[in-house]
């Protein structure tokens, strides 16, 4: 079979295990499983989103509109930009990443990303023949190693990904670092992608940069604060010229009809958004405080809806610990597959305070048994 | 901005007009508009699909499962293949086309498609640097011009697209033609994509070929008979080696949670499927018979859920005629943008018999006024 060389070199795909399988294997009820593995909003979706979906159920036999202008307008207003500076993706931010590659990447181009950071940039960029070049995220003080990025910039660099707050470490890229990188990248026309998937939990963002910097692309998702991970909606913000180019190759119908209405009506539900942020931050602070009481843990301070925890001192790998937690009905993220982390890190998403307490109880019991 | 050369050469994107805009412009009620432009199922979705969506509404804050095995099993059983021969796409068949490109296309590869046929292959393949090479579909007898395909095959050919029933002409590619093409393509390892988006309306399919021919890929959608155009679900069938390669680069979460359940439960609703096919064929036969009574029309016989109509003799362009129909609340497809058709063709999708009658009445009135 004449598949591309790059596909031949990729690892075979192994799907994650379904909730049903996990529940069955460990004799758990599916509804009792506490999901702290995927950085979702644990309080459920907006009621307005749900009722807007219900209103459209009888017309799901019809294609979505190709004109997403109402949604773009609402995103623009939420973000403080113009509609022409917005692009909407139909597979969360993942489709946006794919369109970035389709718009900019020629085979052999390099993109820079610090490690550890979100691994999916690489998964989506590699099929386009892009070459990942790694900078460094300092785990000691949870900051970007600025020089590790700047020193990697060369003629082949086409894009830089900065995730802020950074997944999985939870801290922001400082405004100063961003400005420093911007000064170098703008003249070289390197696209600086700032992934703000979790920005609401930090109450800081960099969207103002798109007005004066033609090379800045802000990427966001509705899978977190907006409670719509299952509906796969993401968006990007940039100067209108870049957005216009990206629209030329974006698939026209990739956002489902129900996703469109769910996104539009969640954006209009200001009370829901406000509460999601407030409760999210409360839960994070509670979790951080409680986890910090356990001396053997290396708990990283977070501006996001998850906390990275180093567990080396406990003397158990992340793989084994997450397995033990799963047996008790708690799913956390074993971070072994994150490049730039060793096998002793887990990432715990915020739950409701009740879920946090249950998790802490189970977690404490497990580590005191080791 | 250093966008790729190919993106620079593409036309700017112009979205279709929304139903609301059309309704407003012509003073129509949105619910009175008859939609015969997009080959949808006019009888609405399966009730089982709707209730399965309702059951999942409170958990759309959670990511979809990455393991689609129940859905793959159901598709396999419906299609008469094994689960390992199935891949599911999250943007209808469009994502499947994109994954085909990502798996097989190197810059400069050629793909062959007869004209007129579905134009979206080209839209999705061009960003990968693939070069379209055109064969011919004979409009006189509504058949594939076999030689026009075979004569274009060369060292650079990586893929051939045959749409059967062909969109927009409505006729099948004969089994004999497929076998002929297969004999040449298999040894050359050219992927033969048979797009069976509308196969249920023809009661003919070519799925048996995947067992003995490693280069055959059957592409299908749930946007037609299954009544789920708004949910964006498609699938592909091929030998398990090809499917395994494609899974390596397929985005993991592109199918929304609600789309998953809608697809699964529509597949289980055998009565709905059977009725959709039966009513679809009845409506097509009715429309064909009625349109054939109008002597000035060139009505092409169809095995699908739409009918291509040549209107040259009436002395009006498709653009003007579809505009006149829109003013009266009927949306049909102006086929001017299909390569291989001149400006005198419209495509009319089946409606309910009631909608067909309304359409015929309005249509007859308009053409008798010309």
Tab-separated table of C-alpha atoms in Angstrom, chain B residues 4-369:
chain	number	residue	atom	x	y	z
B	4	UNK	CA	1.351	28.629	1.502
B	5	UNK	CA	1.362	29.392	-2.210
B	6	UNK	CA	-1.630	27.134	-2.715
B	7	UNK	CA	-3.706	29.043	-0.141
B	8	UNK	CA	-2.827	32.313	-1.800
B	9	UNK	CA	-4.160	30.959	-5.090
B	10	UNK	CA	-7.493	29.737	-3.686
B	11	UNK	CA	-10.581	31.897	-4.042
B	12	UNK	CA	-11.759	33.775	-0.960
B	13	UNK	CA	-14.515	31.908	0.844
B	14	UNK	CA	-18.075	33.187	0.437
B	15	UNK	CA	-20.530	31.517	2.824
B	16	UNK	CA	-23.967	30.423	1.618
B	17	UNK	CA	-26.846	32.655	2.637
B	18	UNK	CA	-28.699	31.668	5.769
B	19	UNK	CA	-32.363	30.606	5.736
B	20	UNK	CA	-33.133	33.649	7.857
B	21	UNK	CA	-31.645	35.994	5.286
B	22	UNK	CA	-33.542	34.353	2.433
B	23	UNK	CA	-36.794	34.420	4.376
B	24	UNK	CA	-36.343	38.073	5.214
B	25	UNK	CA	-35.350	39.167	1.709
B	26	UNK	CA	-38.369	37.596	0.033
B	27	UNK	CA	-40.863	38.144	2.828
B	28	UNK	CA	-41.264	34.401	3.462
B	29	UNK	CA	-41.857	32.466	6.641
B	30	UNK	CA	-38.802	30.339	7.396
B	31	UNK	CA	-40.962	27.262	7.964
B	32	UNK	CA	-42.608	27.647	4.557
B	33	UNK	CA	-39.352	27.390	2.631
B	34	UNK	CA	-39.105	24.114	0.686
B	35	UNK	CA	-35.510	22.878	0.793
B	36	UNK	CA	-34.702	20.865	-2.298
B	37	UNK	CA	-31.110	22.009	-2.619
B	38	UNK	CA	-28.963	19.739	-0.431
B	39	UNK	CA	-30.175	16.139	-0.910
B	40	UNK	CA	-31.340	15.787	2.677
B	41	UNK	CA	-33.923	13.369	4.061
B	42	UNK	CA	-37.121	15.455	4.124
B	43	UNK	CA	-38.919	13.250	6.655
B	44	UNK	CA	-36.795	14.287	9.609
B	45	UNK	CA	-34.513	12.230	11.855
B	46	UNK	CA	-35.250	8.918	13.581
B	47	UNK	CA	-37.233	9.279	16.825
B	48	UNK	CA	-34.780	6.874	18.433
B	49	UNK	CA	-31.938	9.193	17.469
B	50	UNK	CA	-33.733	12.131	19.051
B	51	UNK	CA	-34.437	10.378	22.317
B	52	UNK	CA	-30.871	9.083	22.523
B	53	UNK	CA	-29.654	12.666	22.198
B	54	UNK	CA	-32.063	13.817	24.904
B	55	UNK	CA	-30.618	11.192	27.238
B	56	UNK	CA	-27.114	12.581	26.836
B	57	UNK	CA	-27.809	16.309	27.047
B	58	UNK	CA	-26.727	16.694	30.646
B	59	UNK	CA	-23.286	15.255	29.903
B	60	UNK	CA	-22.193	17.301	26.888
B	61	UNK	CA	-19.639	18.930	29.207
B	62	UNK	CA	-17.713	15.631	28.938
B	63	UNK	CA	-15.481	14.677	25.998
B	64	UNK	CA	-16.789	12.024	23.627
B	65	UNK	CA	-15.303	8.558	24.076
B	66	UNK	CA	-12.276	8.045	21.834
B	67	UNK	CA	-13.301	4.415	21.438
B	68	UNK	CA	-16.126	4.290	18.896
B	69	UNK	CA	-16.351	0.510	18.972
B	70	UNK	CA	-20.114	0.176	19.476
B	71	UNK	CA	-20.759	2.467	16.529
B	72	UNK	CA	-18.193	0.687	14.375
B	73	UNK	CA	-19.792	-2.644	15.244
B	74	UNK	CA	-23.218	-1.382	14.242
B	75	UNK	CA	-21.918	0.079	10.965
B	76	UNK	CA	-20.080	-3.171	10.240
B	77	UNK	CA	-23.223	-5.171	10.789
B	78	UNK	CA	-25.279	-2.793	8.606
B	79	UNK	CA	-22.668	-2.968	5.840
B	80	UNK	CA	-21.817	-6.657	6.061
B	81	UNK	CA	-18.170	-6.215	6.997
B	82	UNK	CA	-16.004	-6.519	10.147
B	83	UNK	CA	-15.428	-3.702	12.644
B	84	UNK	CA	-11.754	-3.584	11.701
B	85	UNK	CA	-12.833	-2.573	8.185
B	86	UNK	CA	-14.648	0.565	9.402
B	87	UNK	CA	-13.501	4.140	9.994
B	88	UNK	CA	-15.907	6.836	11.247
B	89	UNK	CA	-15.605	10.525	10.366
B	90	UNK	CA	-16.778	13.500	12.377
B	91	UNK	CA	-17.592	15.904	9.554
B	92	UNK	CA	-19.736	13.634	7.446
B	93	UNK	CA	-17.825	11.995	4.620
B	94	UNK	CA	-15.828	15.241	4.289
B	95	UNK	CA	-13.516	14.309	7.140
B	96	UNK	CA	-13.055	10.867	5.562
B	97	UNK	CA	-11.916	12.550	2.314
B	98	UNK	CA	-9.482	14.691	4.283
B	99	UNK	CA	-8.034	11.628	6.039
B	100	UNK	CA	-7.650	9.875	2.679
B	101	UNK	CA	-5.552	12.821	1.518
B	102	UNK	CA	-3.505	12.867	4.733
B	103	UNK	CA	-2.837	9.133	4.427
B	104	UNK	CA	-1.958	8.895	0.749
B	105	UNK	CA	-1.302	12.230	-0.980
B	106	UNK	CA	2.205	13.546	-1.552
B	107	UNK	CA	2.584	16.903	-3.291
B	108	UNK	CA	2.221	16.499	-7.047
B	109	UNK	CA	0.180	13.281	-6.901
B	110	UNK	CA	-2.742	13.137	-9.301
B	111	UNK	CA	-6.298	12.064	-8.638
B	112	UNK	CA	-8.847	11.358	-11.347
B	113	UNK	CA	-12.499	12.316	-11.167
B	114	UNK	CA	-15.083	12.373	-13.965
B	115	UNK	CA	-16.940	15.612	-14.646
B	116	UNK	CA	-19.547	16.421	-13.617
B	117	UNK	CA	-19.248	14.848	-10.171
B	118	UNK	CA	-19.049	15.880	-6.515
B	119	UNK	CA	-16.820	18.973	-6.353
B	120	UNK	CA	-15.760	18.718	-2.741
B	121	UNK	CA	-13.088	16.050	-3.420
B	122	UNK	CA	-11.151	18.748	-5.200
B	123	UNK	CA	-11.725	21.379	-2.505
B	124	UNK	CA	-10.320	19.043	0.145
B	125	UNK	CA	-7.495	17.529	-1.930
B	126	UNK	CA	-5.994	20.704	-3.362
B	127	UNK	CA	-4.547	21.948	-0.053
B	128	UNK	CA	-2.426	18.766	-0.014
B	129	UNK	CA	-0.857	19.676	-3.338
B	130	UNK	CA	-2.842	17.019	-5.229
B	131	UNK	CA	-3.575	17.696	-8.895
B	132	UNK	CA	-7.063	17.007	-10.231
B	133	UNK	CA	-7.214	15.187	-13.565
B	134	UNK	CA	-10.617	15.105	-15.170
B	135	UNK	CA	-12.382	12.210	-16.854
B	136	UNK	CA	-15.826	12.491	-18.340
B	137	UNK	CA	-19.371	11.567	-17.420
B	138	UNK	CA	-21.596	11.243	-20.501
B	139	UNK	CA	-24.693	13.346	-19.980
B	140	UNK	CA	-26.375	11.944	-23.108
B	141	UNK	CA	-26.831	8.447	-21.699
B	142	UNK	CA	-25.930	9.271	-18.067
B	143	UNK	CA	-22.983	6.857	-17.869
B	144	UNK	CA	-19.330	7.024	-16.968
B	145	UNK	CA	-17.016	7.425	-19.966
B	146	UNK	CA	-14.769	4.544	-18.980
B	147	UNK	CA	-11.986	5.323	-21.440
B	148	UNK	CA	-11.816	8.914	-20.231
B	149	UNK	CA	-10.749	7.555	-16.841
B	150	UNK	CA	-8.480	4.742	-17.961
B	151	UNK	CA	-6.632	6.889	-20.460
B	152	UNK	CA	-5.694	9.372	-17.705
B	153	UNK	CA	-4.034	6.809	-15.446
B	154	UNK	CA	-0.282	7.284	-15.222
B	155	UNK	CA	2.637	6.966	-12.799
B	156	UNK	CA	1.461	9.972	-10.827
B	157	UNK	CA	-2.105	8.735	-10.284
B	158	UNK	CA	-2.651	8.053	-6.577
B	159	UNK	CA	-6.429	7.939	-6.365
B	160	UNK	CA	-9.620	7.744	-8.465
B	161	UNK	CA	-13.000	8.990	-7.244
B	162	UNK	CA	-16.145	7.374	-8.585
B	163	UNK	CA	-19.388	8.625	-7.098
B	164	UNK	CA	-22.110	5.992	-7.492
B	165	UNK	CA	-24.901	7.038	-7.767
B	166	UNK	CA	-23.094	10.004	-9.250
B	167	UNK	CA	-23.790	13.449	-7.805
B	168	UNK	CA	-25.308	15.422	-9.580
B	169	UNK	CA	-26.298	13.162	-12.487
B	170	UNK	CA	-28.008	10.438	-10.443
B	171	UNK	CA	-26.916	7.304	-12.319
B	172	UNK	CA	-24.721	4.442	-11.118
B	173	UNK	CA	-21.236	3.598	-12.263
B	174	UNK	CA	-21.788	0.128	-13.745
B	175	UNK	CA	-20.262	-2.829	-11.981
B	176	UNK	CA	-18.503	-3.686	-15.220
B	177	UNK	CA	-16.796	-0.281	-15.373
B	178	UNK	CA	-15.724	-0.590	-11.751
B	179	UNK	CA	-14.230	-4.038	-12.370
B	180	UNK	CA	-12.417	-2.739	-15.433
B	181	UNK	CA	-10.893	0.130	-13.475
B	182	UNK	CA	-10.086	-2.182	-10.600
B	183	UNK	CA	-8.049	-4.496	-12.815
B	184	UNK	CA	-5.761	-1.647	-13.757
B	185	UNK	CA	-5.616	0.168	-10.427
B	186	UNK	CA	-4.965	-2.749	-8.122
B	187	UNK	CA	-1.603	-3.724	-9.531
B	188	UNK	CA	-0.582	-0.051	-9.650
B	189	UNK	CA	-1.742	0.398	-6.035
B	190	UNK	CA	-4.019	3.297	-6.978
B	191	UNK	CA	-6.758	3.772	-4.385
B	192	UNK	CA	-10.193	3.456	-5.954
B	193	UNK	CA	-12.655	5.459	-3.875
B	194	UNK	CA	-16.269	4.554	-4.537
B	195	UNK	CA	-18.446	7.242	-2.991
B	196	UNK	CA	-21.687	5.526	-2.024
B	197	UNK	CA	-23.275	8.457	-0.182
B	198	UNK	CA	-26.594	7.687	-1.887
B	199	UNK	CA	-26.325	3.922	-2.409
B	200	UNK	CA	-29.422	3.037	-0.393
B	201	UNK	CA	-31.661	4.799	-2.944
B	202	UNK	CA	-30.207	2.606	-5.711
B	203	UNK	CA	-30.339	-0.634	-3.718
B	204	UNK	CA	-26.937	-1.487	-5.217
B	205	UNK	CA	-23.514	-1.354	-3.594
B	206	UNK	CA	-19.929	-2.480	-4.082
B	207	UNK	CA	-18.905	-3.278	-0.538
B	208	UNK	CA	-18.033	-6.906	-1.366
B	209	UNK	CA	-14.998	-5.620	-3.275
B	210	UNK	CA	-13.111	-4.628	-0.126
B	211	UNK	CA	-12.555	-8.260	0.820
B	212	UNK	CA	-10.549	-9.166	-2.264
B	213	UNK	CA	-9.212	-5.794	-3.388
B	214	UNK	CA	-6.827	-4.043	-1.051
B	215	UNK	CA	-7.117	-0.767	-2.977
B	216	UNK	CA	-10.885	-0.250	-2.790
B	217	UNK	CA	-12.292	2.326	-0.375
B	218	UNK	CA	-16.064	2.643	0.013
B	219	UNK	CA	-17.156	6.046	1.331
B	220	UNK	CA	-20.549	6.699	2.885
B	221	UNK	CA	-22.452	9.279	4.889
B	222	UNK	CA	-25.270	9.426	7.411
B	223	UNK	CA	-26.463	12.742	5.962
B	224	UNK	CA	-28.897	11.207	3.451
B	225	UNK	CA	-31.094	8.157	4.174
B	226	UNK	CA	-30.129	8.317	7.863
B	227	UNK	CA	-31.467	11.858	8.256
B	228	UNK	CA	-28.449	13.190	10.162
B	229	UNK	CA	-26.943	15.875	7.885
B	230	UNK	CA	-26.817	18.321	10.803
B	231	UNK	CA	-24.848	15.859	12.957
B	232	UNK	CA	-21.957	15.366	10.506
B	233	UNK	CA	-21.310	11.624	10.539
B	234	UNK	CA	-19.650	9.682	7.747
B	235	UNK	CA	-17.824	6.402	7.436
B	236	UNK	CA	-15.459	4.486	5.221
B	237	UNK	CA	-15.065	0.762	4.536
B	238	UNK	CA	-11.882	-0.895	3.304
B	239	UNK	CA	-9.496	-3.700	4.098
B	240	UNK	CA	-8.307	-3.495	7.682
B	241	UNK	CA	-4.723	-2.594	6.768
B	242	UNK	CA	-5.840	0.609	5.022
B	243	UNK	CA	-8.235	1.410	7.867
B	244	UNK	CA	-5.463	0.927	10.428
B	245	UNK	CA	-3.189	3.387	8.593
B	246	UNK	CA	-5.971	5.950	8.403
B	247	UNK	CA	-6.691	5.654	12.121
B	248	UNK	CA	-3.098	6.678	12.862
B	249	UNK	CA	-3.749	10.221	11.707
B	250	UNK	CA	-7.481	10.639	12.274
B	251	UNK	CA	-8.307	13.275	14.921
B	252	UNK	CA	-9.470	11.418	18.019
B	253	UNK	CA	-12.496	13.462	19.121
B	254	UNK	CA	-13.915	14.814	15.870
B	255	UNK	CA	-17.289	13.110	16.297
B	256	UNK	CA	-19.432	14.958	18.835
B	257	UNK	CA	-20.921	13.021	21.703
B	258	UNK	CA	-24.472	13.636	20.462
B	259	UNK	CA	-23.553	12.657	16.880
B	260	UNK	CA	-22.236	9.357	18.193
B	261	UNK	CA	-25.492	8.466	19.909
B	262	UNK	CA	-27.643	9.763	17.056
B	263	UNK	CA	-25.746	7.614	14.552
B	264	UNK	CA	-25.762	4.521	16.751
B	265	UNK	CA	-29.476	4.689	17.429
B	266	UNK	CA	-30.490	5.503	13.875
B	267	UNK	CA	-28.603	2.396	12.736
B	268	UNK	CA	-30.592	0.368	15.261
B	269	UNK	CA	-33.877	1.837	13.993
B	270	UNK	CA	-34.397	-0.577	11.091
B	271	UNK	CA	-37.968	0.533	10.520
B	272	UNK	CA	-36.898	4.155	10.111
B	273	UNK	CA	-34.196	3.214	7.606
B	274	UNK	CA	-36.520	1.017	5.587
B	275	UNK	CA	-39.207	3.700	5.455
B	276	UNK	CA	-36.729	6.430	4.544
B	277	UNK	CA	-35.553	4.394	1.569
B	278	UNK	CA	-39.042	3.394	0.463
B	279	UNK	CA	-40.488	6.900	0.711
B	280	UNK	CA	-37.374	8.357	-0.903
B	281	UNK	CA	-37.673	6.122	-3.935
B	282	UNK	CA	-41.425	6.783	-4.200
B	283	UNK	CA	-40.849	10.525	-4.113
B	284	UNK	CA	-38.105	10.307	-6.749
B	285	UNK	CA	-40.272	8.245	-9.073
B	286	UNK	CA	-43.155	10.650	-8.622
B	287	UNK	CA	-40.979	13.687	-9.291
B	288	UNK	CA	-39.365	12.040	-12.316
B	289	UNK	CA	-42.687	11.107	-13.839
B	290	UNK	CA	-44.164	14.558	-13.330
B	291	UNK	CA	-41.092	16.410	-14.585
B	292	UNK	CA	-40.892	14.117	-17.635
B	293	UNK	CA	-44.297	15.422	-18.727
B	294	UNK	CA	-42.716	18.809	-19.367
B	295	UNK	CA	-41.355	18.489	-22.903
B	296	UNK	CA	-38.911	21.362	-22.766
B	297	UNK	CA	-36.933	19.765	-19.905
B	298	UNK	CA	-34.039	17.325	-20.120
B	299	UNK	CA	-34.789	15.180	-17.059
B	300	UNK	CA	-32.070	12.664	-16.204
B	301	UNK	CA	-33.171	9.336	-14.776
B	302	UNK	CA	-31.930	8.951	-11.210
B	303	UNK	CA	-31.065	6.139	-8.775
B	304	UNK	CA	-30.600	8.640	-5.981
B	305	UNK	CA	-32.559	11.224	-3.992
B	306	UNK	CA	-32.164	14.083	-6.485
B	307	UNK	CA	-32.822	14.675	-10.167
B	308	UNK	CA	-30.647	16.636	-12.579
B	309	UNK	CA	-32.637	18.753	-15.011
B	310	UNK	CA	-31.343	20.410	-18.174
B	311	UNK	CA	-33.270	23.640	-18.839
B	312	UNK	CA	-31.580	24.993	-21.968
B	313	UNK	CA	-34.687	24.714	-24.105
B	314	UNK	CA	-36.650	26.916	-21.709
B	315	UNK	CA	-34.232	29.699	-22.444
B	316	UNK	CA	-33.345	30.689	-18.906
B	317	UNK	CA	-30.118	30.136	-17.001
B	318	UNK	CA	-30.000	27.978	-13.885
B	319	UNK	CA	-28.950	31.033	-11.916
B	320	UNK	CA	-32.031	33.002	-12.968
B	321	UNK	CA	-34.408	30.072	-12.605
B	322	UNK	CA	-33.189	29.174	-9.127
B	323	UNK	CA	-33.503	32.824	-8.153
B	324	UNK	CA	-37.125	32.856	-9.355
B	325	UNK	CA	-37.807	29.664	-7.402
B	326	UNK	CA	-36.204	31.131	-4.290
B	327	UNK	CA	-38.464	34.165	-4.502
B	328	UNK	CA	-41.362	31.724	-4.245
B	329	UNK	CA	-39.791	29.881	-1.314
B	330	UNK	CA	-38.212	26.914	-3.109
B	331	UNK	CA	-34.471	26.236	-2.829
B	332	UNK	CA	-32.955	24.069	-5.579
B	333	UNK	CA	-29.326	23.657	-6.574
B	334	UNK	CA	-28.066	25.884	-9.368
B	335	UNK	CA	-25.433	23.576	-10.911
B	336	UNK	CA	-23.429	26.263	-12.715
B	337	UNK	CA	-20.521	25.781	-10.306
B	338	UNK	CA	-20.219	22.058	-11.167
B	339	UNK	CA	-17.302	21.691	-13.565
B	340	UNK	CA	-18.474	19.791	-16.648
B	341	UNK	CA	-21.940	21.380	-16.710
B	342	UNK	CA	-22.907	24.545	-18.563
B	343	UNK	CA	-25.138	27.201	-17.021
B	344	UNK	CA	-28.382	25.391	-17.873
B	345	UNK	CA	-28.724	22.686	-15.208
B	346	UNK	CA	-30.508	22.561	-11.878
B	347	UNK	CA	-30.546	19.717	-9.363
B	348	UNK	CA	-33.753	19.094	-7.424
B	349	UNK	CA	-33.713	16.948	-4.282
B	350	UNK	CA	-36.697	14.830	-3.380
B	351	UNK	CA	-39.121	16.332	-0.877
B	352	UNK	CA	-42.099	14.791	0.810
B	353	UNK	CA	-44.815	14.122	-1.804
B	354	UNK	CA	-46.569	17.253	-0.516
B	355	UNK	CA	-43.420	19.331	-1.024
B	356	UNK	CA	-42.890	17.760	-4.459
B	357	UNK	CA	-46.387	18.847	-5.472
B	358	UNK	CA	-45.888	22.390	-4.225
B	359	UNK	CA	-42.570	22.567	-6.026
B	360	UNK	CA	-44.100	21.257	-9.269
B	361	UNK	CA	-46.895	23.782	-9.079
B	362	UNK	CA	-44.526	26.715	-8.537
B	363	UNK	CA	-42.061	25.372	-11.115
B	364	UNK	CA	-44.749	24.923	-13.762
B	365	UNK	CA	-46.074	28.398	-13.127
B	366	UNK	CA	-42.624	29.951	-13.463
B	367	UNK	CA	-41.677	28.186	-16.687
B	368	UNK	CA	-45.013	28.849	-18.324
B	369	UNK	CA	-44.404	32.562	-17.634
